[in-house]
JSON list of C-alpha atoms in Angstrom, two decimals:
[
{"chain": "A", "resi": 1, "resn": "MET", "atom": "CA", "xyz": [-15.80, -32.89, 5.12]},
{"chain": "A", "resi": 2, "resn": "VAL", "atom": "CA", "xyz": [-17.40, -29.94, 6.91]},
{"chain": "A", "resi": 3, "resn": "MET", "atom": "CA", "xyz": [-14.96, -30.30, 9.79]},
{"chain": "A", "resi": 4, "resn": "GLN", "atom": "CA", "xyz": [-12.03, -30.41, 7.36]},
{"chain": "A", "resi": 5, "resn": "MET", "atom": "CA", "xyz": [-13.21, -27.20, 5.66]},
{"chain": "A", "resi": 6, "resn": "ALA", "atom": "CA", "xyz": [-13.57, -25.51, 9.03]},
{"chain": "A", "resi": 7, "resn": "VAL", "atom": "CA", "xyz": [-10.04, -26.53, 10.03]},
{"chain": "A", "resi": 8, "resn": "THR", "atom": "CA", "xyz": [-8.68, -25.31, 6.68]},
{"chain": "A", "resi": 9, "resn": "ARG", "atom": "CA", "xyz": [-10.43, -21.99, 7.15]},
{"chain": "A", "resi": 10, "resn": "ARG", "atom": "CA", "xyz": [-9.01, -21.58, 10.67]},
{"chain": "A", "resi": 11, "resn": "ILE", "atom": "CA", "xyz": [-5.51, -22.40, 9.42]},
{"chain": "A", "resi": 12, "resn": "GLY", "atom": "CA", "xyz": [-5.88, -19.80, 6.67]},
{"chain": "A", "resi": 13, "resn": "THR", "atom": "CA", "xyz": [-7.04, -17.16, 9.17]},
{"chain": "A", "resi": 14, "resn": "LEU", "atom": "CA", "xyz": [-4.19, -18.02, 11.55]},
{"chain": "A", "resi": 15, "resn": "SER", "atom": "CA", "xyz": [-1.65, -17.79, 8.73]},
{"chain": "A", "resi": 16, "resn": "LEU", "atom": "CA", "xyz": [-2.98, -14.36, 7.79]},
{"chain": "A", "resi": 17, "resn": "PHE", "atom": "CA", "xyz": [-2.76, -13.22, 11.42]},
{"chain": "A", "resi": 18, "resn": "LEU", "atom": "CA", "xyz": [0.82, -14.44, 11.76]},
{"chain": "A", "resi": 19, "resn": "ALA", "atom": "CA", "xyz": [1.82, -12.77, 8.49]},
{"chain": "A", "resi": 20, "resn": "LEU", "atom": "CA", "xyz": [0.35, -9.48, 9.63]},
{"chain": "A", "resi": 21, "resn": "LEU", "atom": "CA", "xyz": [2.03, -9.83, 13.03]},
{"chain": "A", "resi": 22, "resn": "LEU", "atom": "CA", "xyz": [5.43, -10.44, 11.47]},
{"chain": "A", "resi": 23, "resn": "THR", "atom": "CA", "xyz": [4.90, -7.54, 9.09]},
{"chain": "A", "resi": 24, "resn": "TYR", "atom": "CA", "xyz": [3.95, -5.25, 11.97]},
{"chain": "A", "resi": 25, "resn": "TRP", "atom": "CA", "xyz": [7.13, -6.09, 13.86]},
{"chain": "A", "resi": 26, "resn": "CYS", "atom": "CA", "xyz": [9.05, -5.04, 10.73]},
{"chain": "A", "resi": 27, "resn": "PHE", "atom": "CA", "xyz": [7.13, -1.76, 10.56]},
{"chain": "A", "resi": 28, "resn": "PRO", "atom": "CA", "xyz": [9.21, 0.81, 8.62]},
{"chain": "A", "resi": 29, "resn": "LYS", "atom": "CA", "xyz": [10.68, 3.78, 10.44]},
{"chain": "A", "resi": 30, "resn": "LEU", "atom": "CA", "xyz": [10.49, 7.38, 9.27]},
{"chain": "A", "resi": 31, "resn": "ILE", "atom": "CA", "xyz": [13.68, 8.84, 7.81]},
{"chain": "A", "resi": 32, "resn": "LYS", "atom": "CA", "xyz": [13.66, 12.62, 7.41]},
{"chain": "A", "resi": 33, "resn": "MET", "atom": "CA", "xyz": [15.47, 14.05, 4.43]},
{"chain": "A", "resi": 34, "resn": "GLU", "atom": "CA", "xyz": [18.40, 16.34, 5.19]},
{"chain": "A", "resi": 35, "resn": "GLN", "atom": "CA", "xyz": [18.01, 19.92, 3.97]},
{"chain": "A", "resi": 36, "resn": "ALA", "atom": "CA", "xyz": [21.11, 19.65, 1.76]},
{"chain": "A", "resi": 37, "resn": "GLU", "atom": "CA", "xyz": [19.72, 16.57, 0.03]},
{"chain": "A", "resi": 38, "resn": "ARG", "atom": "CA", "xyz": [16.34, 18.25, -0.40]},
{"chain": "A", "resi": 39, "resn": "ALA", "atom": "CA", "xyz": [17.97, 21.26, -2.03]},
{"chain": "A", "resi": 40, "resn": "ARG", "atom": "CA", "xyz": [19.91, 19.02, -4.43]},
{"chain": "A", "resi": 41, "resn": "LEU", "atom": "CA", "xyz": [16.70, 17.40, -5.67]},
{"chain": "A", "resi": 42, "resn": "LYS", "atom": "CA", "xyz": [16.03, 20.40, -7.94]},
{"chain": "A", "resi": 43, "resn": "ASP", "atom": "CA", "xyz": [19.34, 19.83, -9.70]},
{"chain": "A", "resi": 44, "resn": "GLU", "atom": "CA", "xyz": [18.82, 16.12, -10.22]},
{"chain": "A", "resi": 45, "resn": "GLY", "atom": "CA", "xyz": [18.13, 14.74, -13.66]},
{"chain": "A", "resi": 46, "resn": "GLU", "atom": "CA", "xyz": [15.41, 12.18, -14.10]},
{"chain": "A", "resi": 47, "resn": "ILE", "atom": "CA", "xyz": [13.98, 10.58, -10.95]},
{"chain": "A", "resi": 48, "resn": "GLN", "atom": "CA", "xyz": [12.43, 7.15, -11.51]},
{"chain": "A", "resi": 49, "resn": "ALA", "atom": "CA", "xyz": [9.15, 6.46, -9.69]},
{"chain": "A", "resi": 50, "resn": "ILE", "atom": "CA", "xyz": [8.53, 2.76, -9.14]},
{"chain": "A", "resi": 51, "resn": "HIS", "atom": "CA", "xyz": [6.22, 0.42, -7.26]},
{"chain": "A", "resi": 52, "resn": "TYR", "atom": "CA", "xyz": [6.19, -3.28, -6.49]},
{"chain": "A", "resi": 53, "resn": "SER", "atom": "CA", "xyz": [3.98, -6.15, -7.50]},
{"chain": "A", "resi": 54, "resn": "GLY", "atom": "CA", "xyz": [0.61, -5.39, -5.94]},
{"chain": "A", "resi": 55, "resn": "LYS", "atom": "CA", "xyz": [-1.50, -7.52, -3.68]},
{"chain": "A", "resi": 56, "resn": "PHE", "atom": "CA", "xyz": [-5.06, -8.44, -4.57]},
{"chain": "A", "resi": 57, "resn": "LEU", "atom": "CA", "xyz": [-7.91, -9.12, -2.18]},
{"chain": "A", "resi": 58, "resn": "GLU", "atom": "CA", "xyz": [-10.83, -11.35, -3.06]},
{"chain": "A", "resi": 59, "resn": "VAL", "atom": "CA", "xyz": [-13.82, -10.44, -0.92]},
{"chain": "A", "resi": 60, "resn": "ASP", "atom": "CA", "xyz": [-17.13, -12.20, -0.45]},
{"chain": "A", "resi": 61, "resn": "THR", "atom": "CA", "xyz": [-20.01, -10.09, -1.71]},
{"chain": "A", "resi": 62, "resn": "ASP", "atom": "CA", "xyz": [-22.60, -11.96, 0.38]},
{"chain": "A", "resi": 63, "resn": "SER", "atom": "CA", "xyz": [-22.77, -10.51, 3.89]},
{"chain": "A", "resi": 64, "resn": "SER", "atom": "CA", "xyz": [-24.76, -13.49, 5.18]},
{"chain": "A", "resi": 65, "resn": "SER", "atom": "CA", "xyz": [-21.90, -15.94, 4.67]},
{"chain": "A", "resi": 66, "resn": "ASN", "atom": "CA", "xyz": [-19.34, -14.20, 6.90]},
{"chain": "A", "resi": 67, "resn": "SER", "atom": "CA", "xyz": [-19.47, -12.96, 10.46]},
{"chain": "A", "resi": 68, "resn": "GLU", "atom": "CA", "xyz": [-18.49, -9.35, 11.03]},
{"chain": "A", "resi": 69, "resn": "ASP", "atom": "CA", "xyz": [-15.28, -10.39, 12.77]},
{"chain": "A", "resi": 70, "resn": "GLU", "atom": "CA", "xyz": [-13.90, -12.42, 9.87]},
{"chain": "A", "resi": 71, "resn": "ALA", "atom": "CA", "xyz": [-11.45, -10.94, 7.39]},
{"chain": "A", "resi": 72, "resn": "LEU", "atom": "CA", "xyz": [-12.88, -11.24, 3.89]},
{"chain": "A", "resi": 73, "resn": "VAL", "atom": "CA", "xyz": [-9.93, -12.98, 2.32]},
{"chain": "A", "resi": 74, "resn": "PHE", "atom": "CA", "xyz": [-9.05, -16.55, 1.34]},
{"chain": "A", "resi": 75, "resn": "PRO", "atom": "CA", "xyz": [-10.23, -19.24, 1.69]},
{"chain": "A", "resi": 76, "resn": "PHE", "atom": "CA", "xyz": [-13.77, -19.23, 0.31]},
{"chain": "A", "resi": 77, "resn": "THR", "atom": "CA", "xyz": [-16.11, -22.01, -0.65]},
{"chain": "A", "resi": 78, "resn": "SER", "atom": "CA", "xyz": [-16.72, -22.36, -4.37]},
{"chain": "A", "resi": 79, "resn": "TYR", "atom": "CA", "xyz": [-20.29, -21.09, -4.43]},
{"chain": "A", "resi": 80, "resn": "GLN", "atom": "CA", "xyz": [-19.60, -17.68, -2.91]},
{"chain": "A", "resi": 81, "resn": "LEU", "atom": "CA", "xyz": [-19.57, -14.62, -5.14]},
{"chain": "A", "resi": 82, "resn": "ARG", "atom": "CA", "xyz": [-16.24, -12.83, -5.13]},
{"chain": "A", "resi": 83, "resn": "LEU", "atom": "CA", "xyz": [-15.06, -9.31, -5.85]},
{"chain": "A", "resi": 84, "resn": "ILE", "atom": "CA", "xyz": [-11.41, -8.73, -6.75]},
{"chain": "A", "resi": 85, "resn": "LEU", "atom": "CA", "xyz": [-9.93, -5.54, -5.27]},
{"chain": "A", "resi": 86, "resn": "GLU", "atom": "CA", "xyz": [-6.73, -4.11, -6.67]},
{"chain": "A", "resi": 87, "resn": "ASP", "atom": "CA", "xyz": [-3.90, -2.85, -4.51]},
{"chain": "A", "resi": 88, "resn": "PRO", "atom": "CA", "xyz": [-4.12, 0.98, -4.26]},
{"chain": "A", "resi": 89, "resn": "VAL", "atom": "CA", "xyz": [-0.33, 1.42, -4.34]},
{"chain": "A", "resi": 90, "resn": "LEU", "atom": "CA", "xyz": [-0.28, 2.62, -7.97]},
{"chain": "A", "resi": 91, "resn": "GLU", "atom": "CA", "xyz": [-2.82, 5.35, -7.20]},
{"chain": "A", "resi": 92, "resn": "VAL", "atom": "CA", "xyz": [-0.80, 6.39, -4.14]},
{"chain": "A", "resi": 93, "resn": "LYS", "atom": "CA", "xyz": [2.34, 6.59, -6.26]},
{"chain": "A", "resi": 94, "resn": "GLU", "atom": "CA", "xyz": [0.74, 8.77, -8.92]},
{"chain": "A", "resi": 95, "resn": "ARG", "atom": "CA", "xyz": [-0.73, 11.19, -6.35]},
{"chain": "A", "resi": 96, "resn": "VAL", "atom": "CA", "xyz": [2.53, 11.58, -4.42]},
{"chain": "A", "resi": 97, "resn": "VAL", "atom": "CA", "xyz": [4.67, 12.03, -7.52]},
{"chain": "A", "resi": 98, "resn": "LEU", "atom": "CA", "xyz": [2.37, 14.73, -8.86]},
{"chain": "A", "resi": 99, "resn": "ALA", "atom": "CA", "xyz": [2.53, 16.67, -5.57]},
{"chain": "A", "resi": 100, "resn": "MET", "atom": "CA", "xyz": [6.27, 16.10, -5.21]},
{"chain": "A", "resi": 101, "resn": "ASP", "atom": "CA", "xyz": [6.97, 17.32, -8.74]},
{"chain": "A", "resi": 102, "resn": "ALA", "atom": "CA", "xyz": [5.02, 20.54, -8.17]},
{"chain": "A", "resi": 103, "resn": "ALA", "atom": "CA", "xyz": [6.23, 21.32, -4.65]},
{"chain": "A", "resi": 104, "resn": "LEU", "atom": "CA", "xyz": [9.94, 20.65, -5.18]},
{"chain": "A", "resi": 105, "resn": "GLU", "atom": "CA", "xyz": [10.16, 21.99, -8.75]},
{"chain": "A", "resi": 106, "resn": "LEU", "atom": "CA", "xyz": [11.87, 18.88, -10.05]},
{"chain": "A", "resi": 107, "resn": "LYS", "atom": "CA", "xyz": [13.25, 18.64, -13.56]},
{"chain": "A", "resi": 108, "resn": "SER", "atom": "CA", "xyz": [11.72, 15.27, -14.40]},
{"chain": "A", "resi": 109, "resn": "VAL", "atom": "CA", "xyz": [10.01, 12.39, -12.64]},
{"chain": "A", "resi": 110, "resn": "ARG", "atom": "CA", "xyz": [9.39, 9.32, -14.80]},
{"chain": "A", "resi": 111, "resn": "LEU", "atom": "CA", "xyz": [6.53, 7.08, -13.76]},
{"chain": "A", "resi": 112, "resn": "ILE", "atom": "CA", "xyz": [7.49, 3.48, -14.46]},
{"chain": "A", "resi": 113, "resn": "GLN", "atom": "CA", "xyz": [4.26, 1.58, -15.00]},
{"chain": "A", "resi": 114, "resn": "GLU", "atom": "CA", "xyz": [5.56, -1.99, -14.77]},
{"chain": "A", "resi": 115, "resn": "PRO", "atom": "CA", "xyz": [5.89, -3.11, -11.15]},
{"chain": "A", "resi": 116, "resn": "LEU", "atom": "CA", "xyz": [9.12, -4.53, -9.79]},
{"chain": "A", "resi": 117, "resn": "VAL", "atom": "CA", "xyz": [9.15, -7.73, -7.78]},
{"chain": "A", "resi": 118, "resn": "GLY", "atom": "CA", "xyz": [11.72, -7.10, -5.03]},
{"chain": "A", "resi": 119, "resn": "ASP", "atom": "CA", "xyz": [12.74, -3.99, -3.10]},
{"chain": "A", "resi": 120, "resn": "ASP", "atom": "CA", "xyz": [16.29, -5.06, -2.21]},
{"chain": "A", "resi": 121, "resn": "LEU", "atom": "CA", "xyz": [18.59, -2.06, -2.66]},
{"chain": "A", "resi": 122, "resn": "ASP", "atom": "CA", "xyz": [21.23, -3.95, -4.62]},
{"chain": "A", "resi": 123, "resn": "GLN", "atom": "CA", "xyz": [18.57, -5.30, -6.97]},
{"chain": "A", "resi": 124, "resn": "LEU", "atom": "CA", "xyz": [17.25, -1.78, -7.54]},
{"chain": "A", "resi": 125, "resn": "ASN", "atom": "CA", "xyz": [20.75, -0.58, -8.37]},
{"chain": "A", "resi": 126, "resn": "ALA", "atom": "CA", "xyz": [21.13, -3.37, -10.93]},
{"chain": "A", "resi": 127, "resn": "ALA", "atom": "CA", "xyz": [17.67, -2.81, -12.43]},
{"chain": "A", "resi": 128, "resn": "LEU", "atom": "CA", "xyz": [17.58, 0.98, -12.54]},
{"chain": "A", "resi": 129, "resn": "GLY", "atom": "CA", "xyz": [21.20, 2.11, -12.78]},
{"chain": "A", "resi": 130, "resn": "LYS", "atom": "CA", "xyz": [22.33, 5.43, -11.31]},
{"chain": "A", "resi": 131, "resn": "GLY", "atom": "CA", "xyz": [20.50, 8.54, -10.14]},
{"chain": "A", "resi": 132, "resn": "LEU", "atom": "CA", "xyz": [17.52, 8.71, -7.80]},
{"chain": "A", "resi": 133, "resn": "ALA", "atom": "CA", "xyz": [14.42, 6.56, -7.47]},
{"chain": "A", "resi": 134, "resn": "ILE", "atom": "CA", "xyz": [11.29, 6.96, -5.38]},
{"chain": "A", "resi": 135, "resn": "ASP", "atom": "CA", "xyz": [9.55, 3.70, -4.59]},
{"chain": "A", "resi": 136, "resn": "PHE", "atom": "CA", "xyz": [6.17, 2.71, -3.15]},
{"chain": "A", "resi": 137, "resn": "LYS", "atom": "CA", "xyz": [5.31, -0.55, -1.45]},
{"chain": "A", "resi": 138, "resn": "THR", "atom": "CA", "xyz": [2.17, -1.84, 0.27]},
{"chain": "A", "resi": 139, "resn": "ILE", "atom": "CA", "xyz": [3.02, -3.19, 3.73]},
{"chain": "A", "resi": 140, "resn": "ILE", "atom": "CA", "xyz": [-0.44, -4.03, 5.14]},
{"chain": "A", "resi": 141, "resn": "TRP", "atom": "CA", "xyz": [-3.77, -4.19, 3.36]},
{"chain": "A", "resi": 142, "resn": "LYS", "atom": "CA", "xyz": [-6.60, -5.70, 5.36]},
{"chain": "A", "resi": 143, "resn": "LEU", "atom": "CA", "xyz": [-10.35, -5.50, 4.92]},
{"chain": "A", "resi": 144, "resn": "ASP", "atom": "CA", "xyz": [-13.26, -6.74, 7.00]},
{"chain": "A", "resi": 145, "resn": "HIS", "atom": "CA", "xyz": [-16.87, -5.72, 7.58]},
{"chain": "A", "resi": 146, "resn": "LYS", "atom": "CA", "xyz": [-15.82, -2.96, 9.96]},
{"chain": "A", "resi": 147, "resn": "LYS", "atom": "CA", "xyz": [-12.78, -1.23, 8.48]},
{"chain": "A", "resi": 148, "resn": "ILE", "atom": "CA", "xyz": [-10.09, -0.96, 5.83]},
{"chain": "A", "resi": 149, "resn": "TRP", "atom": "CA", "xyz": [-6.53, -0.91, 7.14]},
{"chain": "A", "resi": 150, "resn": "TYR", "atom": "CA", "xyz": [-3.79, 0.17, 4.74]},
{"chain": "A", "resi": 151, "resn": "VAL", "atom": "CA", "xyz": [-0.10, 0.79, 5.37]},
{"chain": "A", "resi": 152, "resn": "ALA", "atom": "CA", "xyz": [2.39, 1.78, 2.68]},
{"chain": "A", "resi": 153, "resn": "ARG", "atom": "CA", "xyz": [6.04, 2.78, 2.61]},
{"chain": "A", "resi": 154, "resn": "SER", "atom": "CA", "xyz": [7.82, 5.18, 0.27]},
{"chain": "A", "resi": 155, "resn": "ARG", "atom": "CA", "xyz": [11.54, 5.86, -0.09]},
{"chain": "A", "resi": 156, "resn": "ILE", "atom": "CA", "xyz": [13.84, 8.14, -2.06]},
{"chain": "A", "resi": 157, "resn": "ILE", "atom": "CA", "xyz": [16.98, 6.16, -2.87]},
{"chain": "A", "resi": 158, "resn": "ARG", "atom": "CA", "xyz": [20.31, 7.23, -4.32]},
{"chain": "A", "resi": 159, "resn": "LEU", "atom": "CA", "xyz": [20.97, 4.22, -6.51]},
{"chain": "A", "resi": 160, "resn": "GLU", "atom": "CA", "xyz": [24.74, 4.34, -6.95]},
{"chain": "A", "resi": 161, "resn": "ASP", "atom": "CA", "xyz": [25.46, 3.86, -3.23]},
{"chain": "A", "resi": 162, "resn": "SER", "atom": "CA", "xyz": [22.03, 2.44, -2.24]},
{"chain": "A", "resi": 163, "resn": "LYS", "atom": "CA", "xyz": [21.51, 5.20, 0.33]},
{"chain": "A", "resi": 164, "resn": "ILE", "atom": "CA", "xyz": [17.96, 5.90, 1.54]},
{"chain": "A", "resi": 165, "resn": "LEU", "atom": "CA", "xyz": [17.67, 9.69, 1.58]},
{"chain": "A", "resi": 166, "resn": "TRP", "atom": "CA", "xyz": [14.06, 9.72, 2.83]},
{"chain": "A", "resi": 167, "resn": "GLN", "atom": "CA", "xyz": [11.52, 7.21, 4.04]},
{"chain": "A", "resi": 168, "resn": "GLY", "atom": "CA", "xyz": [7.87, 7.88, 4.72]},
{"chain": "A", "resi": 169, "resn": "VAL", "atom": "CA", "xyz": [5.08, 5.65, 6.01]},
{"chain": "A", "resi": 170, "resn": "CYS", "atom": "CA", "xyz": [1.31, 6.03, 5.86]},
{"chain": "A", "resi": 171, "resn": "ASP", "atom": "CA", "xyz": [-0.97, 4.14, 8.25]},
{"chain": "A", "resi": 172, "resn": "VAL", "atom": "CA", "xyz": [-4.64, 4.65, 7.33]},
{"chain": "A", "resi": 173, "resn": "LYS", "atom": "CA", "xyz": [-7.75, 3.10, 8.84]},
{"chain": "A", "resi": 174, "resn": "ASN", "atom": "CA", "xyz": [-11.15, 3.81, 7.30]},
{"chain": "A", "resi": 175, "resn": "HIS", "atom": "CA", "xyz": [-14.05, 2.55, 9.40]},
{"chain": "A", "resi": 176, "resn": "LEU", "atom": "CA", "xyz": [-16.97, 1.37, 7.27]},
{"chain": "A", "resi": 177, "resn": "SER", "atom": "CA", "xyz": [-20.31, 2.86, 8.26]},
{"chain": "A", "resi": 178, "resn": "GLY", "atom": "CA", "xyz": [-23.41, 1.15, 6.99]},
{"chain": "A", "resi": 179, "resn": "SER", "atom": "CA", "xyz": [-24.07, -2.48, 6.14]},
{"chain": "A", "resi": 180, "resn": "TRP", "atom": "CA", "xyz": [-21.93, -4.72, 3.98]},
{"chain": "A", "resi": 181, "resn": "ALA", "atom": "CA", "xyz": [-24.84, -5.02, 1.55]},
{"chain": "A", "resi": 182, "resn": "GLU", "atom": "CA", "xyz": [-24.79, -1.23, 1.10]},
{"chain": "A", "resi": 183, "resn": "HIS", "atom": "CA", "xyz": [-21.08, -1.35, 0.33]},
{"chain": "A", "resi": 184, "resn": "MET", "atom": "CA", "xyz": [-21.63, -4.13, -2.21]},
{"chain": "A", "resi": 185, "resn": "ALA", "atom": "CA", "xyz": [-24.55, -2.43, -4.01]},
{"chain": "A", "resi": 186, "resn": "ALA", "atom": "CA", "xyz": [-24.10, -1.06, -7.55]},
{"chain": "A", "resi": 187, "resn": "GLU", "atom": "CA", "xyz": [-20.98, -3.15, -8.23]},
{"chain": "A", "resi": 188, "resn": "ALA", "atom": "CA", "xyz": [-19.46, -2.22, -4.85]},
{"chain": "A", "resi": 189, "resn": "ALA", "atom": "CA", "xyz": [-19.54, 1.51, -5.61]},
{"chain": "A", "resi": 190, "resn": "LEU", "atom": "CA", "xyz": [-19.47, 2.55, -1.94]},
{"chain": "A", "resi": 191, "resn": "LEU", "atom": "CA", "xyz": [-16.62, 0.17, -1.05]},
{"chain": "A", "resi": 192, "resn": "LYS", "atom": "CA", "xyz": [-14.59, 1.40, -4.02]},
{"chain": "A", "resi": 193, "resn": "LYS", "atom": "CA", "xyz": [-15.21, 4.97, -2.88]},
{"chain": "A", "resi": 194, "resn": "ARG", "atom": "CA", "xyz": [-13.87, 4.07, 0.58]},
{"chain": "A", "resi": 195, "resn": "LEU", "atom": "CA", "xyz": [-10.80, 2.47, -0.99]},
{"chain": "A", "resi": 196, "resn": "ASN", "atom": "CA", "xyz": [-10.19, 5.63, -2.99]},
{"chain": "A", "resi": 197, "resn": "GLU", "atom": "CA", "xyz": [-10.43, 7.66, 0.22]},
{"chain": "A", "resi": 198, "resn": "VAL", "atom": "CA", "xyz": [-7.83, 5.40, 1.84]},
{"chain": "A", "resi": 199, "resn": "ALA", "atom": "CA", "xyz": [-5.45, 5.86, -1.11]},
{"chain": "A", "resi": 200, "resn": "GLU", "atom": "CA", "xyz": [-5.97, 9.63, -1.00]},
{"chain": "A", "resi": 201, "resn": "SER", "atom": "CA", "xyz": [-5.32, 9.80, 2.76]},
{"chain": "A", "resi": 202, "resn": "CYS", "atom": "CA", "xyz": [-2.19, 7.68, 2.40]},
{"chain": "A", "resi": 203, "resn": "ALA", "atom": "CA", "xyz": [-0.88, 9.88, -0.40]},
{"chain": "A", "resi": 204, "resn": "GLN", "atom": "CA", "xyz": [-1.57, 13.04, 1.61]},
{"chain": "A", "resi": 205, "resn": "ASN", "atom": "CA", "xyz": [0.33, 11.63, 4.60]},
{"chain": "A", "resi": 206, "resn": "LEU", "atom": "CA", "xyz": [3.33, 10.77, 2.45]},
{"chain": "A", "resi": 207, "resn": "GLU", "atom": "CA", "xyz": [3.23, 14.15, 0.69]},
{"chain": "A", "resi": 208, "resn": "PHE", "atom": "CA", "xyz": [3.31, 15.99, 4.01]},
{"chain": "A", "resi": 209, "resn": "GLN", "atom": "CA", "xyz": [6.18, 13.87, 5.30]},
{"chain": "A", "resi": 210, "resn": "LEU", "atom": "CA", "xyz": [8.14, 14.52, 2.12]},
{"chain": "A", "resi": 211, "resn": "VAL", "atom": "CA", "xyz": [7.49, 18.14, 1.21]},
{"chain": "A", "resi": 212, "resn": "GLY", "atom": "CA", "xyz": [6.03, 19.53, 4.46]},
{"chain": "A", "resi": 213, "resn": "ASN", "atom": "CA", "xyz": [5.62, 23.27, 4.12]},
{"chain": "A", "resi": 214, "resn": "GLU", "atom": "CA", "xyz": [7.83, 23.55, 1.07]}
]
């Protein structure tokens, strides 16, 4: 039984590694917005801001049950205490949209709260209609005892012809200083603070790529 659990755990870790590897090879490329398209943004009507179904991480709150080199994700044994962490993509979206709205003097940006499932351009056209949309998607979100690694992609899309006018990518690593027990204390207050810092850094990166010195 113990051997079977160990094999299951190794398979889960290997699957995670392969998923991350495949994701990395599909790493999004930056697409700079043309000046003419940027200028037209001010004359656009409503721009829809969307995000996709978020990923959740379940982490083990007991530092004694995991080595420092293990990712704190599935699978866990039933007796371990777990903390559910929510994908920071929604916070990233709200921060970027606020900065974008102010910097580019847009007429209206509508935050759509319900996440979409797929990011296929034809599906977005069917779901959202015409006009422009800005979307946000988590690409990589990984956590272990040493660091948080978060990668997100954002695009501005002209829906009627499914053209990507701009694409930005944030790649943020926050190295955890201190013990895992310190990060788990007071309902994981320190870890949640670090996650907030990651979301803020990601948003700042995307804001700079989008608005620059505007």
